[in-house]
């Protein structure tokens, strides 16, 4: 069974940095197409933060451009989100998402359990 395991959240002061990781823990993965990071702040809907395609092309929402960097390690089936110049409004639970094919021919859209990022002012 494929699972996404996230790590790297925590408490940081405004202007600080954090690095989130998300690893797909299964040997049955044939290919991960798109990785994405979403976040959900208290009382708000979940929103896309960034994604990265299989060829490494990144996309960022406007309010994180220049501050966040998404990257992927295909050998490790892992995605990262480097966050810098963090602001209190970045406080949220961050979830990774993977769109992937398994060796058995299944196409899955999986979510991580979420990791809390808190930015203090």
CSV table of N, CA, C and O in Angstrom, one decimal:
chain,number,residue,atom,x,y,z
A,1,UNK,N,0.8,-1.2,0.0
A,1,UNK,CA,0.0,0.0,0.0
A,1,UNK,C,0.9,1.2,0.0
A,1,UNK,O,1.8,1.4,0.8
A,2,UNK,N,0.6,2.2,-0.9
A,2,UNK,CA,1.4,3.4,-1.0
A,2,UNK,C,0.9,4.4,0.0
A,2,UNK,O,-0.3,4.7,0.1
A,3,UNK,N,1.8,5.0,0.7
A,3,UNK,CA,1.5,6.0,1.6
A,3,UNK,C,2.5,7.2,1.5
A,3,UNK,O,3.6,7.0,1.0
A,4,UNK,N,2.0,8.4,1.8
A,4,UNK,CA,2.9,9.6,1.8
A,4,UNK,C,3.1,10.0,3.2
A,4,UNK,O,2.2,10.1,4.0
A,5,UNK,N,4.4,10.1,3.5
A,5,UNK,CA,4.8,10.5,4.9
A,5,UNK,C,5.5,11.8,4.8
A,5,UNK,O,6.6,12.0,4.2
A,6,UNK,N,5.0,12.8,5.6
A,6,UNK,CA,5.5,14.1,5.6
A,6,UNK,C,6.3,14.4,6.8
A,6,UNK,O,6.1,13.8,7.9
A,7,UNK,N,7.3,15.3,6.7
A,7,UNK,CA,8.0,15.7,7.9
A,7,UNK,C,8.5,17.2,7.6
A,7,UNK,O,8.5,17.7,6.5
A,8,UNK,N,9.0,17.8,8.7
A,8,UNK,CA,9.6,19.1,8.6
A,8,UNK,C,8.8,20.3,9.1
A,8,UNK,O,9.4,21.4,9.1
A,9,UNK,N,7.6,20.1,9.5
A,9,UNK,CA,6.8,21.3,10.0
A,9,UNK,C,7.4,21.7,11.4
A,9,UNK,O,8.2,21.0,12.0
A,10,UNK,N,6.8,22.8,11.8
A,10,UNK,CA,7.2,23.3,13.2
A,10,UNK,C,6.9,24.7,13.3
A,10,UNK,O,6.2,25.3,12.5
A,11,UNK,N,7.5,25.3,14.4
A,11,UNK,CA,7.3,26.7,14.8
A,11,UNK,C,8.5,27.5,14.4
A,11,UNK,O,9.6,27.1,14.7
A,12,UNK,N,8.3,28.6,13.7
A,12,UNK,CA,9.4,29.4,13.2
A,12,UNK,C,9.0,30.9,13.3
A,12,UNK,O,7.8,31.2,13.2
A,13,UNK,N,9.9,31.8,13.6
A,13,UNK,CA,9.6,33.2,13.6
A,13,UNK,C,9.5,33.8,12.2
A,13,UNK,O,10.0,33.2,11.2
A,14,UNK,N,8.7,34.9,12.2
A,14,UNK,CA,8.6,35.6,10.9
A,14,UNK,C,9.9,35.9,10.3
A,14,UNK,O,10.8,36.3,11.0
A,15,UNK,N,10.0,35.6,9.0
A,15,UNK,CA,11.3,35.8,8.3
A,15,UNK,C,12.2,34.6,8.3
A,15,UNK,O,13.2,34.5,7.6
A,16,UNK,N,11.8,33.5,9.0
A,16,UNK,CA,12.6,32.3,9.1
A,16,UNK,C,12.3,31.4,7.9
A,16,UNK,O,11.6,31.7,7.0
A,17,UNK,N,12.9,30.2,8.0
A,17,UNK,CA,12.9,29.2,7.0
A,17,UNK,C,12.5,27.8,7.5
A,17,UNK,O,12.8,27.5,8.7
A,18,UNK,N,11.9,27.0,6.7
A,18,UNK,CA,11.6,25.6,7.0
A,18,UNK,C,11.7,24.8,5.7
A,18,UNK,O,11.5,25.4,4.6
A,19,UNK,N,12.0,23.5,5.9
A,19,UNK,CA,12.0,22.6,4.7
A,19,UNK,C,11.1,21.5,5.0
A,19,UNK,O,11.3,20.7,6.0
A,20,UNK,N,10.1,21.3,4.2
A,20,UNK,CA,9.2,20.2,4.3
A,20,UNK,C,9.6,19.1,3.3
A,20,UNK,O,10.1,19.3,2.2
A,21,UNK,N,9.4,17.8,3.8
A,21,UNK,CA,9.6,16.7,2.9
A,21,UNK,C,8.4,15.8,2.9
A,21,UNK,O,7.7,15.7,3.9
A,22,UNK,N,8.3,15.1,1.8
A,22,UNK,CA,7.2,14.1,1.7
A,22,UNK,C,7.7,12.9,0.9
A,22,UNK,O,8.1,13.1,-0.3
A,23,UNK,N,7.7,11.7,1.4
A,23,UNK,CA,8.2,10.6,0.8
A,23,UNK,C,7.0,9.6,0.5
A,23,UNK,O,6.2,9.3,1.4
A,24,UNK,N,7.1,9.0,-0.6
A,24,UNK,CA,6.1,7.9,-0.9
A,24,UNK,C,6.7,6.6,-0.5
A,24,UNK,O,7.8,6.2,-1.1
A,25,UNK,N,6.1,5.9,0.4
A,25,UNK,CA,6.7,4.7,1.0
A,25,UNK,C,6.1,3.4,0.4
A,25,UNK,O,5.3,2.8,1.1
A,26,UNK,N,6.6,3.1,-0.7
A,26,UNK,CA,6.2,1.8,-1.3
A,26,UNK,C,7.0,1.5,-2.5
A,26,UNK,O,7.5,2.3,-3.2
A,27,UNK,N,7.3,0.2,-2.6
A,27,UNK,CA,8.1,-0.3,-3.8
A,27,UNK,C,7.2,-0.5,-5.0
A,27,UNK,O,7.7,-1.0,-6.0
A,28,UNK,N,5.9,-0.3,-4.9
A,28,UNK,CA,5.0,-0.6,-6.0
A,28,UNK,C,4.8,0.6,-6.9
A,28,UNK,O,4.0,0.5,-7.9
A,29,UNK,N,5.5,1.7,-6.7
A,29,UNK,CA,5.4,2.9,-7.6
A,29,UNK,C,6.2,2.7,-8.8
A,29,UNK,O,7.4,2.5,-8.8
A,30,UNK,N,5.4,2.9,-9.9
A,30,UNK,CA,6.1,2.9,-11.2
A,30,UNK,C,6.6,4.3,-11.6
A,30,UNK,O,7.7,4.5,-12.1
A,31,UNK,N,5.7,5.2,-11.4
A,31,UNK,CA,6.0,6.6,-11.8
A,31,UNK,C,5.1,7.6,-11.1
A,31,UNK,O,3.9,7.4,-10.9
A,32,UNK,N,5.7,8.6,-10.6
A,32,UNK,CA,5.0,9.7,-10.0
A,32,UNK,C,4.9,10.8,-11.0
A,32,UNK,O,6.0,11.4,-11.4
A,33,UNK,N,3.7,11.2,-11.4
A,33,UNK,CA,3.6,12.3,-12.4
A,33,UNK,C,3.8,13.6,-11.8
A,33,UNK,O,4.8,14.2,-11.9
A,34,UNK,N,2.8,14.1,-11.1
A,34,UNK,CA,2.9,15.4,-10.5
A,34,UNK,C,2.9,15.3,-8.9
A,34,UNK,O,2.1,14.6,-8.4
A,35,UNK,N,3.8,16.0,-8.3
A,35,UNK,CA,3.8,16.3,-6.9
A,35,UNK,C,3.2,17.7,-6.7
A,35,UNK,O,3.4,18.6,-7.4
A,36,UNK,N,2.5,17.8,-5.5
A,36,UNK,CA,2.0,19.1,-5.2
A,36,UNK,C,2.0,19.3,-3.7
A,36,UNK,O,2.0,18.3,-2.9
A,37,UNK,N,2.1,20.6,-3.3
A,37,UNK,CA,1.9,20.9,-1.9
A,37,UNK,C,0.7,21.8,-1.8
A,37,UNK,O,0.6,22.8,-2.6
A,38,UNK,N,-0.2,21.5,-0.9
A,38,UNK,CA,-1.3,22.3,-0.5
A,38,UNK,C,-1.2,22.8,0.9
A,38,UNK,O,-0.4,22.2,1.7
A,39,UNK,N,-2.0,23.8,1.3
A,39,UNK,CA,-2.1,24.1,2.7
A,39,UNK,C,-3.5,24.6,3.0
A,39,UNK,O,-4.3,25.0,2.2
A,40,UNK,N,-3.8,24.4,4.3
A,40,UNK,CA,-5.1,24.8,4.8
A,40,UNK,C,-4.9,25.5,6.1
A,40,UNK,O,-4.5,24.9,7.1
A,41,UNK,N,-5.2,26.8,6.1
A,41,UNK,CA,-5.2,27.6,7.3
A,41,UNK,C,-6.5,27.5,8.1
A,41,UNK,O,-7.5,27.1,7.5
A,42,UNK,N,-6.4,27.8,9.3
A,42,UNK,CA,-7.7,27.7,10.2
A,42,UNK,C,-8.8,28.5,9.6
A,42,UNK,O,-8.7,29.7,9.3
A,43,UNK,N,-9.9,27.8,9.4
A,43,UNK,CA,-11.1,28.5,8.9
A,43,UNK,C,-11.1,28.8,7.4
A,43,UNK,O,-12.0,29.5,6.9
A,44,UNK,N,-10.1,28.3,6.7
A,44,UNK,CA,-10.0,28.5,5.3
A,44,UNK,C,-10.0,27.2,4.5
A,44,UNK,O,-9.8,26.2,5.0
A,45,UNK,N,-10.3,27.3,3.2
A,45,UNK,CA,-10.3,26.2,2.3
A,45,UNK,C,-8.8,25.8,2.0
A,45,UNK,O,-7.9,26.6,2.0
A,46,UNK,N,-8.6,24.5,1.7
A,46,UNK,CA,-7.3,24.1,1.3
A,46,UNK,C,-7.0,24.7,-0.1
A,46,UNK,O,-7.8,24.8,-1.0
A,47,UNK,N,-5.7,25.2,-0.2
A,47,UNK,CA,-5.3,25.8,-1.4
A,47,UNK,C,-4.0,25.2,-1.9
A,47,UNK,O,-3.2,24.8,-1.1
A,48,UNK,N,-3.8,25.3,-3.2
A,48,UNK,CA,-2.6,24.8,-3.8
A,48,UNK,C,-1.5,25.9,-3.5
A,48,UNK,O,-1.7,27.1,-3.7
A,49,UNK,N,-0.3,25.4,-3.2
A,49,UNK,CA,0.8,26.3,-2.9
A,49,UNK,C,1.8,26.2,-4.1
A,49,UNK,O,2.2,27.2,-4.7
A,50,UNK,N,2.1,24.9,-4.5
A,50,UNK,CA,3.1,24.7,-5.6
A,50,UNK,C,2.9,23.3,-6.1
A,50,UNK,O,2.5,22.4,-5.3
A,51,UNK,N,3.3,23.1,-7.3
A,51,UNK,CA,3.4,21.7,-7.8
A,51,UNK,C,4.6,21.6,-8.8
A,51,UNK,O,5.2,22.6,-9.2
A,52,UNK,N,4.9,20.4,-9.1
A,52,UNK,CA,6.1,20.1,-10.0
A,52,UNK,C,5.8,18.9,-10.8
A,52,UNK,O,5.4,17.8,-10.3
A,53,UNK,N,5.9,19.0,-12.1
A,53,UNK,CA,5.6,17.9,-13.0
A,53,UNK,C,6.8,16.9,-13.1
A,53,UNK,O,7.8,17.1,-12.5
A,54,UNK,N,6.5,15.8,-13.8
A,54,UNK,CA,7.5,14.8,-13.9
A,54,UNK,C,8.8,15.3,-14.6
A,54,UNK,O,9.9,14.7,-14.4
A,55,UNK,N,8.7,16.3,-15.4
A,55,UNK,CA,9.9,16.8,-16.1
A,55,UNK,C,10.6,17.9,-15.2
A,55,UNK,O,11.5,18.6,-15.7
A,56,UNK,N,10.1,18.2,-14.0
A,56,UNK,CA,10.7,19.1,-13.1
A,56,UNK,C,10.2,20.5,-13.3
A,56,UNK,O,10.7,21.5,-12.7
A,57,UNK,N,9.1,20.8,-14.0
A,57,UNK,CA,8.6,22.1,-14.2
A,57,UNK,C,7.8,22.5,-13.0
A,57,UNK,O,6.8,21.9,-12.7
A,58,UNK,N,8.1,23.6,-12.3
A,58,UNK,CA,7.4,24.0,-11.1
A,58,UNK,C,6.3,25.1,-11.4
A,58,UNK,O,6.4,25.8,-12.4
A,59,UNK,N,5.4,25.1,-10.5
A,59,UNK,CA,4.3,26.1,-10.5
A,59,UNK,C,4.2,26.6,-9.1
A,59,UNK,O,4.2,25.8,-8.2
A,60,UNK,N,4.0,27.9,-9.0
A,60,UNK,CA,3.8,28.5,-7.6
A,60,UNK,C,2.6,29.5,-7.7
A,60,UNK,O,2.4,30.2,-8.7
A,61,UNK,N,1.9,29.5,-6.6
A,61,UNK,CA,0.9,30.6,-6.5
A,61,UNK,C,1.6,31.9,-6.3
A,61,UNK,O,2.7,31.9,-5.8
A,62,UNK,N,0.9,33.0,-6.6
A,62,UNK,CA,1.6,34.3,-6.6
A,62,UNK,C,2.1,34.6,-5.2
A,62,UNK,O,3.2,35.2,-5.1
A,63,UNK,N,1.4,34.3,-4.1
A,63,UNK,CA,1.8,34.8,-2.8
A,63,UNK,C,3.0,34.0,-2.2
A,63,UNK,O,3.4,34.3,-1.1
A,64,UNK,N,3.5,33.0,-2.9
A,64,UNK,CA,4.7,32.3,-2.4
A,64,UNK,C,5.9,32.4,-3.4
A,64,UNK,O,7.0,32.0,-3.1
A,65,UNK,N,5.7,33.0,-4.6
A,65,UNK,CA,6.7,33.1,-5.6
A,65,UNK,C,7.9,33.9,-5.0
A,65,UNK,O,7.7,35.0,-4.4
A,66,UNK,N,9.1,33.4,-5.3
A,66,UNK,CA,10.3,34.0,-4.8
A,66,UNK,C,10.6,33.7,-3.3
A,66,UNK,O,11.7,34.0,-2.9
A,67,UNK,N,9.7,33.0,-2.6
A,67,UNK,CA,10.0,32.6,-1.2
A,67,UNK,C,10.0,31.1,-1.1
A,67,UNK,O,10.8,30.6,-0.2
A,68,UNK,N,9.3,30.4,-1.8
A,68,UNK,CA,9.2,28.9,-1.7
A,68,UNK,C,9.8,28.3,-3.0
A,68,UNK,O,9.7,28.8,-4.1
A,69,UNK,N,10.4,27.1,-2.7
A,69,UNK,CA,11.0,26.3,-3.9
A,69,UNK,C,10.5,24.9,-3.7
A,69,UNK,O,10.8,24.3,-2.7
A,70,UNK,N,9.9,24.4,-4.7
A,70,UNK,CA,9.5,23.0,-4.7
A,70,UNK,C,10.6,22.2,-5.6
A,70,UNK,O,11.0,22.7,-6.6
A,71,UNK,N,10.9,21.0,-5.1
A,71,UNK,CA,11.8,20.2,-5.9
A,71,UNK,C,11.5,18.7,-5.6
A,71,UNK,O,10.7,18.4,-4.7
A,72,UNK,N,12.0,17.8,-6.4
A,72,UNK,CA,11.7,16.4,-6.3
A,72,UNK,C,12.9,15.6,-6.5
A,72,UNK,O,13.8,16.0,-7.3
A,73,UNK,N,13.0,14.4,-5.8
A,73,UNK,CA,14.0,13.4,-6.0
A,73,UNK,C,13.3,12.2,-6.5
A,73,UNK,O,12.7,11.5,-5.7
A,74,UNK,N,13.4,11.9,-7.8
A,74,UNK,CA,12.7,10.8,-8.4
A,74,UNK,C,13.2,9.4,-7.9
A,74,UNK,O,12.5,8.4,-7.8
A,75,UNK,N,14.5,9.4,-7.6
A,75,UNK,CA,15.1,8.1,-7.1
A,75,UNK,C,14.6,7.8,-5.7
A,75,UNK,O,14.5,6.6,-5.3
A,76,UNK,N,14.3,8.8,-4.9
A,76,UNK,CA,13.8,8.6,-3.6
A,76,UNK,C,12.2,8.7,-3.5
A,76,UNK,O,11.7,8.6,-2.4
A,77,UNK,N,11.6,9.0,-4.6
A,77,UNK,CA,10.1,9.2,-4.6
A,77,UNK,C,9.8,10.2,-3.5
A,77,UNK,O,8.9,10.0,-2.7
A,78,UNK,N,10.5,11.4,-3.5
A,78,UNK,CA,10.3,12.4,-2.5
A,78,UNK,C,10.2,13.7,-3.1
A,78,UNK,O,10.8,14.0,-4.1
A,79,UNK,N,9.4,14.6,-2.4
A,79,UNK,CA,9.2,16.0,-2.9
A,79,UNK,C,9.6,16.8,-1.7
A,79,UNK,O,9.4,16.4,-0.5
A,80,UNK,N,10.1,18.0,-2.0
A,80,UNK,CA,10.5,18.9,-0.9
A,80,UNK,C,9.8,20.3,-1.2
A,80,UNK,O,9.5,20.7,-2.3
A,81,UNK,N,9.7,21.0,-0.1
A,81,UNK,CA,9.2,22.4,-0.2
A,81,UNK,C,10.1,23.2,0.7
A,81,UNK,O,10.0,23.1,2.0
A,82,UNK,N,11.0,24.0,0.1
A,82,UNK,CA,11.9,24.9,0.9
A,82,UNK,C,11.1,26.3,1.0
A,82,UNK,O,10.7,26.9,0.0
A,83,UNK,N,10.9,26.7,2.3
A,83,UNK,CA,10.2,27.9,2.5
A,83,UNK,C,11.1,28.9,3.2
A,83,UNK,O,11.7,28.5,4.3
A,84,UNK,N,11.2,30.1,2.7
A,84,UNK,CA,12.0,31.1,3.3
A,84,UNK,C,11.1,32.4,3.4
A,84,UNK,O,10.1,32.5,2.8
A,85,UNK,N,11.7,33.4,4.1
A,85,UNK,CA,11.0,34.6,4.3
A,85,UNK,C,9.5,34.4,4.8
A,85,UNK,O,8.6,35.0,4.3
A,86,UNK,N,9.4,33.5,5.7
A,86,UNK,CA,8.0,33.1,6.1
A,86,UNK,C,7.3,34.2,6.8
A,86,UNK,O,7.9,35.0,7.5
A,87,UNK,N,6.0,34.2,6.6
A,87,UNK,CA,5.1,35.2,7.2
A,87,UNK,C,4.1,34.6,8.0
A,87,UNK,O,3.7,33.4,7.8
A,88,UNK,N,3.5,35.3,9.0
A,88,UNK,CA,2.4,34.7,9.8
A,88,UNK,C,1.3,34.2,8.9
A,88,UNK,O,0.7,33.1,9.3
A,89,UNK,N,1.0,34.8,7.8
A,89,UNK,CA,-0.1,34.3,7.0
A,89,UNK,C,0.3,33.0,6.2
A,89,UNK,O,-0.6,32.4,5.6
A,90,UNK,N,1.5,32.5,6.4
A,90,UNK,CA,1.9,31.2,5.9
A,90,UNK,C,1.5,30.1,6.8
A,90,UNK,O,1.6,28.9,6.5
A,91,UNK,N,1.1,30.4,8.0
A,91,UNK,CA,0.7,29.4,9.0
A,91,UNK,C,-0.5,28.6,8.5
A,91,UNK,O,-1.5,29.1,8.1
A,92,UNK,N,-0.3,27.3,8.5
A,92,UNK,CA,-1.3,26.4,8.0
A,92,UNK,C,-0.8,24.9,8.2
A,92,UNK,O,0.3,24.7,8.6
A,93,UNK,N,-1.7,24.0,7.9
A,93,UNK,CA,-1.3,22.6,7.8
A,93,UNK,C,-1.0,22.4,6.3
A,93,UNK,O,-1.8,22.7,5.5
A,94,UNK,N,0.2,21.9,6.1
A,94,UNK,CA,0.7,21.7,4.7
A,94,UNK,C,0.5,20.2,4.4
A,94,UNK,O,1.0,19.3,5.2
A,95,UNK,N,-0.1,19.9,3.2
A,95,UNK,CA,-0.3,18.5,2.8
A,95,UNK,C,0.4,18.3,1.4
A,95,UNK,O,0.3,19.2,0.5
A,96,UNK,N,1.1,17.2,1.3
A,96,UNK,CA,1.6,16.9,0.0
A,96,UNK,C,0.6,16.0,-0.8
A,96,UNK,O,-0.3,15.3,-0.1
A,97,UNK,N,0.7,16.0,-2.1
A,97,UNK,CA,-0.2,15.2,-2.9
A,97,UNK,C,0.6,14.6,-4.1
A,97,UNK,O,1.5,15.3,-4.6
A,98,UNK,N,0.4,13.3,-4.4
A,98,UNK,CA,1.1,12.7,-5.5
A,98,UNK,C,0.1,12.0,-6.4
A,98,UNK,O,-0.8,11.3,-6.0
A,99,UNK,N,0.3,12.3,-7.7
A,99,UNK,CA,-0.5,11.6,-8.7
A,99,UNK,C,0.5,10.5,-9.3
A,99,UNK,O,1.5,10.9,-9.9
A,100,UNK,N,0.1,9.3,-9.2
A,100,UNK,CA,1.1,8.3,-9.6
A,100,UNK,C,0.5,7.0,-10.2
A,100,UNK,O,-0.7,6.8,-10.1
A,101,UNK,N,1.4,6.3,-10.9
A,101,UNK,CA,1.0,5.0,-11.5
A,101,UNK,C,1.8,3.9,-10.7
A,101,UNK,O,3.0,4.1,-10.3
A,102,UNK,N,1.1,2.8,-10.4
A,102,UNK,CA,1.7,1.7,-9.8
A,102,UNK,C,2.1,0.6,-10.8
A,102,UNK,O,1.7,0.7,-12.0
A,103,UNK,N,2.9,-0.3,-10.4
A,103,UNK,CA,3.3,-1.4,-11.4
A,103,UNK,C,2.2,-2.3,-11.8
A,103,UNK,O,2.2,-3.0,-12.8
A,104,UNK,N,1.1,-2.3,-11.0
A,104,UNK,CA,-0.1,-3.1,-11.3
A,104,UNK,C,-1.1,-2.3,-12.2
A,104,UNK,O,-2.2,-2.8,-12.5
A,105,UNK,N,-0.7,-1.1,-12.6
A,105,UNK,CA,-1.5,-0.4,-13.6
A,105,UNK,C,-2.6,0.5,-12.9
A,105,UNK,O,-3.4,1.1,-13.6
A,106,UNK,N,-2.5,0.7,-11.6
A,106,UNK,CA,-3.4,1.6,-10.9
A,106,UNK,C,-2.9,3.1,-11.0
A,106,UNK,O,-1.7,3.3,-10.8
A,107,UNK,N,-3.9,4.0,-11.2
A,107,UNK,CA,-3.5,5.4,-11.1
A,107,UNK,C,-4.1,5.9,-9.8
A,107,UNK,O,-5.3,5.8,-9.5
A,108,UNK,N,-3.3,6.5,-8.9
A,108,UNK,CA,-3.7,6.9,-7.6
A,108,UNK,C,-3.4,8.4,-7.4
A,108,UNK,O,-2.4,8.9,-7.9
A,109,UNK,N,-4.3,9.0,-6.7
A,109,UNK,CA,-4.1,10.4,-6.2
A,109,UNK,C,-4.0,10.3,-4.7
A,109,UNK,O,-5.1,10.1,-4.1
A,110,UNK,N,-2.9,10.5,-4.1
A,110,UNK,CA,-2.7,10.3,-2.7
A,110,UNK,C,-2.3,11.6,-2.0
A,110,UNK,O,-1.7,12.4,-2.6
A,111,UNK,N,-2.8,11.6,-0.7
A,111,UNK,CA,-2.5,12.8,0.1
A,111,UNK,C,-1.7,12.4,1.3
A,111,UNK,O,-1.9,11.3,1.9
A,112,UNK,N,-0.8,13.3,1.8
A,112,UNK,CA,-0.2,13.1,3.0
A,112,UNK,C,-1.1,13.5,4.2
A,112,UNK,O,-2.1,14.1,4.0
A,113,UNK,N,-0.6,13.1,5.4
A,113,UNK,CA,-1.5,13.4,6.6
A,113,UNK,C,-1.4,14.8,7.0
A,113,UNK,O,-2.3,15.3,7.8
A,114,UNK,N,-0.5,15.6,6.5
A,114,UNK,CA,-0.4,17.0,6.9
A,114,UNK,C,0.7,17.2,7.9
A,114,UNK,O,0.9,16.4,8.8
A,115,UNK,N,1.3,18.4,7.8
A,115,UNK,CA,2.3,18.8,8.8
A,115,UNK,C,2.1,20.3,9.1
A,115,UNK,O,1.9,21.1,8.2
A,116,UNK,N,2.0,20.6,10.4
A,116,UNK,CA,1.7,22.0,10.8
A,116,UNK,C,2.9,22.9,10.7
A,116,UNK,O,4.0,22.6,11.3
A,117,UNK,N,2.7,24.0,10.1
A,117,UNK,CA,3.7,25.1,10.0
A,117,UNK,C,3.1,26.3,10.7
A,117,UNK,O,2.0,26.8,10.3
A,118,UNK,N,3.8,26.8,11.8
A,118,UNK,CA,3.3,27.9,12.5
A,118,UNK,C,4.4,29.0,12.4
A,118,UNK,O,5.5,28.8,12.8
A,119,UNK,N,4.0,30.2,12.0
A,119,UNK,CA,4.9,31.3,11.8
A,119,UNK,C,4.5,32.4,12.8
A,119,UNK,O,3.4,32.9,12.7
A,120,UNK,N,5.3,32.7,13.8
A,120,UNK,CA,5.0,33.7,14.8
A,120,UNK,C,5.5,35.0,14.3
A,120,UNK,O,6.5,35.2,13.7
A,121,UNK,N,4.8,36.1,14.8
A,121,UNK,CA,5.1,37.4,14.4
A,121,UNK,C,6.1,38.1,15.3
A,121,UNK,O,6.4,37.5,16.4
